[in-house]
XYZ file of C-alpha atoms in Angstrom:
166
model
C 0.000 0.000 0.000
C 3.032 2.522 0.975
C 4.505 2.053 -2.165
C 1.194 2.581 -4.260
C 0.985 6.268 -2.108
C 4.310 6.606 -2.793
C 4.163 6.082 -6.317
C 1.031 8.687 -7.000
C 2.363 11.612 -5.544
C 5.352 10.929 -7.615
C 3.645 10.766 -10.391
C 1.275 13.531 -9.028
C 4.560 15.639 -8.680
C 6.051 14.552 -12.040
C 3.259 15.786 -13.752
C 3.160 19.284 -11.529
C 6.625 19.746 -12.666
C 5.721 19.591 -16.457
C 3.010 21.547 -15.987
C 5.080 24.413 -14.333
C 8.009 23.957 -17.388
C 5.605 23.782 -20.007
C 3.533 27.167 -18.278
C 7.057 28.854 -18.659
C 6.705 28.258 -22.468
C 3.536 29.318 -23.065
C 1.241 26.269 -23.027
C -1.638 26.166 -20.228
C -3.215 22.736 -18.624
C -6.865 22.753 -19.914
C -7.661 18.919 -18.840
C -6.212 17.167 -15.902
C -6.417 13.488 -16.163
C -9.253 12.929 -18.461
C -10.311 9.487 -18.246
C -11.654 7.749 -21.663
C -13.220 4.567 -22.480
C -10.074 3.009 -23.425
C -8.177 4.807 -20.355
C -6.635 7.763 -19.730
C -4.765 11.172 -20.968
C -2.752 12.725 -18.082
C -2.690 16.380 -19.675
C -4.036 18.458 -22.436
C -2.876 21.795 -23.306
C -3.635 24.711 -25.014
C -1.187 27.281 -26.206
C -1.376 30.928 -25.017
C 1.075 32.123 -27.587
C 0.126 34.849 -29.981
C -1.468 33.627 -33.135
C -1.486 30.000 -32.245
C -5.241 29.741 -31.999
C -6.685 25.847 -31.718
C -2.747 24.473 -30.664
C -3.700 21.807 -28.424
C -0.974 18.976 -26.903
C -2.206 15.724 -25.564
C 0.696 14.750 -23.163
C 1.340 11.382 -21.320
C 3.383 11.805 -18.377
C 5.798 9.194 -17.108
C 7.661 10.078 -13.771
C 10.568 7.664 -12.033
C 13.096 7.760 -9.549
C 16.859 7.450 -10.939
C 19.417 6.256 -8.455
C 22.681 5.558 -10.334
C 23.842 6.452 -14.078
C 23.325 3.074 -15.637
C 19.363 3.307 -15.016
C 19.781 6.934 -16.292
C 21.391 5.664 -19.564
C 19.219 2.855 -20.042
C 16.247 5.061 -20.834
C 17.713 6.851 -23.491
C 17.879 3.628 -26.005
C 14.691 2.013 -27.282
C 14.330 -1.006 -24.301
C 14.472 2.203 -21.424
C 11.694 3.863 -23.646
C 9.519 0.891 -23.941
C 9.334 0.238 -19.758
C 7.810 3.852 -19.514
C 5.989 3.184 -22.216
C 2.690 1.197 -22.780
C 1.469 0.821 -26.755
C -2.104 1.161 -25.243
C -0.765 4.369 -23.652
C 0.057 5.483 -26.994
C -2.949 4.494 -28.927
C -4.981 6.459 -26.834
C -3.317 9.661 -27.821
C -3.332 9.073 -31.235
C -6.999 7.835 -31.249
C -8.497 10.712 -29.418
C -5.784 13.275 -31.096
C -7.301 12.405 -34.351
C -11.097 12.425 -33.132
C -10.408 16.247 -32.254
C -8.546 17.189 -35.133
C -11.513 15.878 -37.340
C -13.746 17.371 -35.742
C -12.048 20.581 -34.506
C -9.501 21.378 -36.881
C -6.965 21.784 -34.321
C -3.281 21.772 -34.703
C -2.530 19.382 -32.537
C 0.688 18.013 -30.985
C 1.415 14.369 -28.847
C 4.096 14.557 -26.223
C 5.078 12.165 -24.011
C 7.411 13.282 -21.145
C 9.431 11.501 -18.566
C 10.258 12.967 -15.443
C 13.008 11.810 -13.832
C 14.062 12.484 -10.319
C 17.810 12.473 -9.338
C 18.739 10.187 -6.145
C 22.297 10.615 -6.743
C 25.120 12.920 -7.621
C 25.488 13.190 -11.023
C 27.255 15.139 -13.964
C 24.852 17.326 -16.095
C 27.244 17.679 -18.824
C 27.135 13.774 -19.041
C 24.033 14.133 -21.106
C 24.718 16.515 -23.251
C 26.430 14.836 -25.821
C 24.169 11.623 -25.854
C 23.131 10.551 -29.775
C 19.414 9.973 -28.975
C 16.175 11.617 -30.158
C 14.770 12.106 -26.602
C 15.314 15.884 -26.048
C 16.037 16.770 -22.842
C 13.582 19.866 -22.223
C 14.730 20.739 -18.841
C 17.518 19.532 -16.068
C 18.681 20.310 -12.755
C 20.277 18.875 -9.658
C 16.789 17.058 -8.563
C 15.134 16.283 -11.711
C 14.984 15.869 -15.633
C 12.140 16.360 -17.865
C 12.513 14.530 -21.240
C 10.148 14.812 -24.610
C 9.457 12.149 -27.153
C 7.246 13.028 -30.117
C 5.800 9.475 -30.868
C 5.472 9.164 -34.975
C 2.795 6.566 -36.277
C 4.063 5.952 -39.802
C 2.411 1.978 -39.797
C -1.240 1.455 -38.560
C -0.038 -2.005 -37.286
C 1.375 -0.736 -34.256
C 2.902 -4.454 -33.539
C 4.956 -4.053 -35.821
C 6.747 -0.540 -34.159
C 5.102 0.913 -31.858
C 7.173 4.192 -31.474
C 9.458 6.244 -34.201
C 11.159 8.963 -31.987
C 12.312 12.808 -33.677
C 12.861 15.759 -31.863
C-alpha cells in the first residue's frame, strides 16, 4: 500500500513539474487526467502564444526515480523507452488526437514526457552529448524532464510501436 501512495504523488509531482516547465513556455493545462473509455490522458494543453489559436498537446506523463547512471542511460535507447511506455498508452493519444482534429480542426501536438528524479550525484554535462532523439527539455540537480514526439508511420502498431524525432 506505501509504495502505491508513494508512487502517485510521484507521479502527481512529475506531472506538476511539467506543468510548471511547459507554463514557462507558453502552453496552459486545460484537462487534468481525463479518463476515456479506453483509459486515460494525463494532460491536455492549449497554447497561449500569440497567433497560435486551436494548438492543443495531448501529453502522457511518465515520472521515475533514478538512483545511479546506468538506469539513467538505459532510458535513453529504445528497451528504457519501452518500460515507460505502454502501446495502449500510446494508442490512446493518437486515437483521441485524431477524433479532435476531425472534428475541430486543431493543430494538434502528442508529447510524451518523462520525469526523472535524481537520487544521486550526477554530472549534467554527461548528457549533453548523448546521440538519442529524446530531447532533454529541462535539467537540474533534482530532476529531468525529457520529450518524445511518438510518430505513427504503420497502422499495425505491432509491428513498431514508437518512431522517436525531436
Amino acid at each position: 500500500m506505501k509504495d502505491t501512495k508513494y508512487r502517485k504523488r510521484l507521479g502527481e509531482w512529475g506531472e506538476t513539474q511539467v506543468d510548471i516547465w511547459l507554463e514557462k513556455h507558453q502552453w496552459i493545462p486545460i484537462q487534468k487526467n481525463l479518463k476515456l473509455k479506453r483509459g486515460e490522458i494525463d494532460r491536455i494543453y492549449s497554447s497561449n502564444k500569440e497567433g497560435k489559436d486551436n494548438h492543443l498537446c495531448f501529453a502522457e506523463i511518465k515520472t521515475n526515480t533514478i538512483t545511479s547512471y546506468k538506469t539513467l542511460f538505459e532510458i535513453f535507447s529504445e528497451i528504457g523507452i519501452k518500460k515507460y511506455i505502454k502501446s495502449h498508452q500510446i494508442r490512446n493519444l493518437r486515437y483521441f488526437s485524431e477524433n479532435l482534429f476531425l472534428r475541430y480542426q486543431a493543430k494538434i501536438y502528442i508529447r510524451i514526457f518523462i520525469i526523472l528524479k535524481i537520487k544521486f550525484k550526477f554530472n549534467k554535462s554527461c548528457l549533453l552529448n548523448l546521440n538519442s532523439s529524446i530531447k532533454i527539455c529541462f535539467i537540474c540537480d533534482e530532476f529531468i524532464i525529457l520529450s518524445i514526439e511518438p510518430e505513427f508511420t504503420n497502422l499495425n502498431i505491432k509491428k513498431n510501436i514508437l518512431e522517436v524525432l525531436i
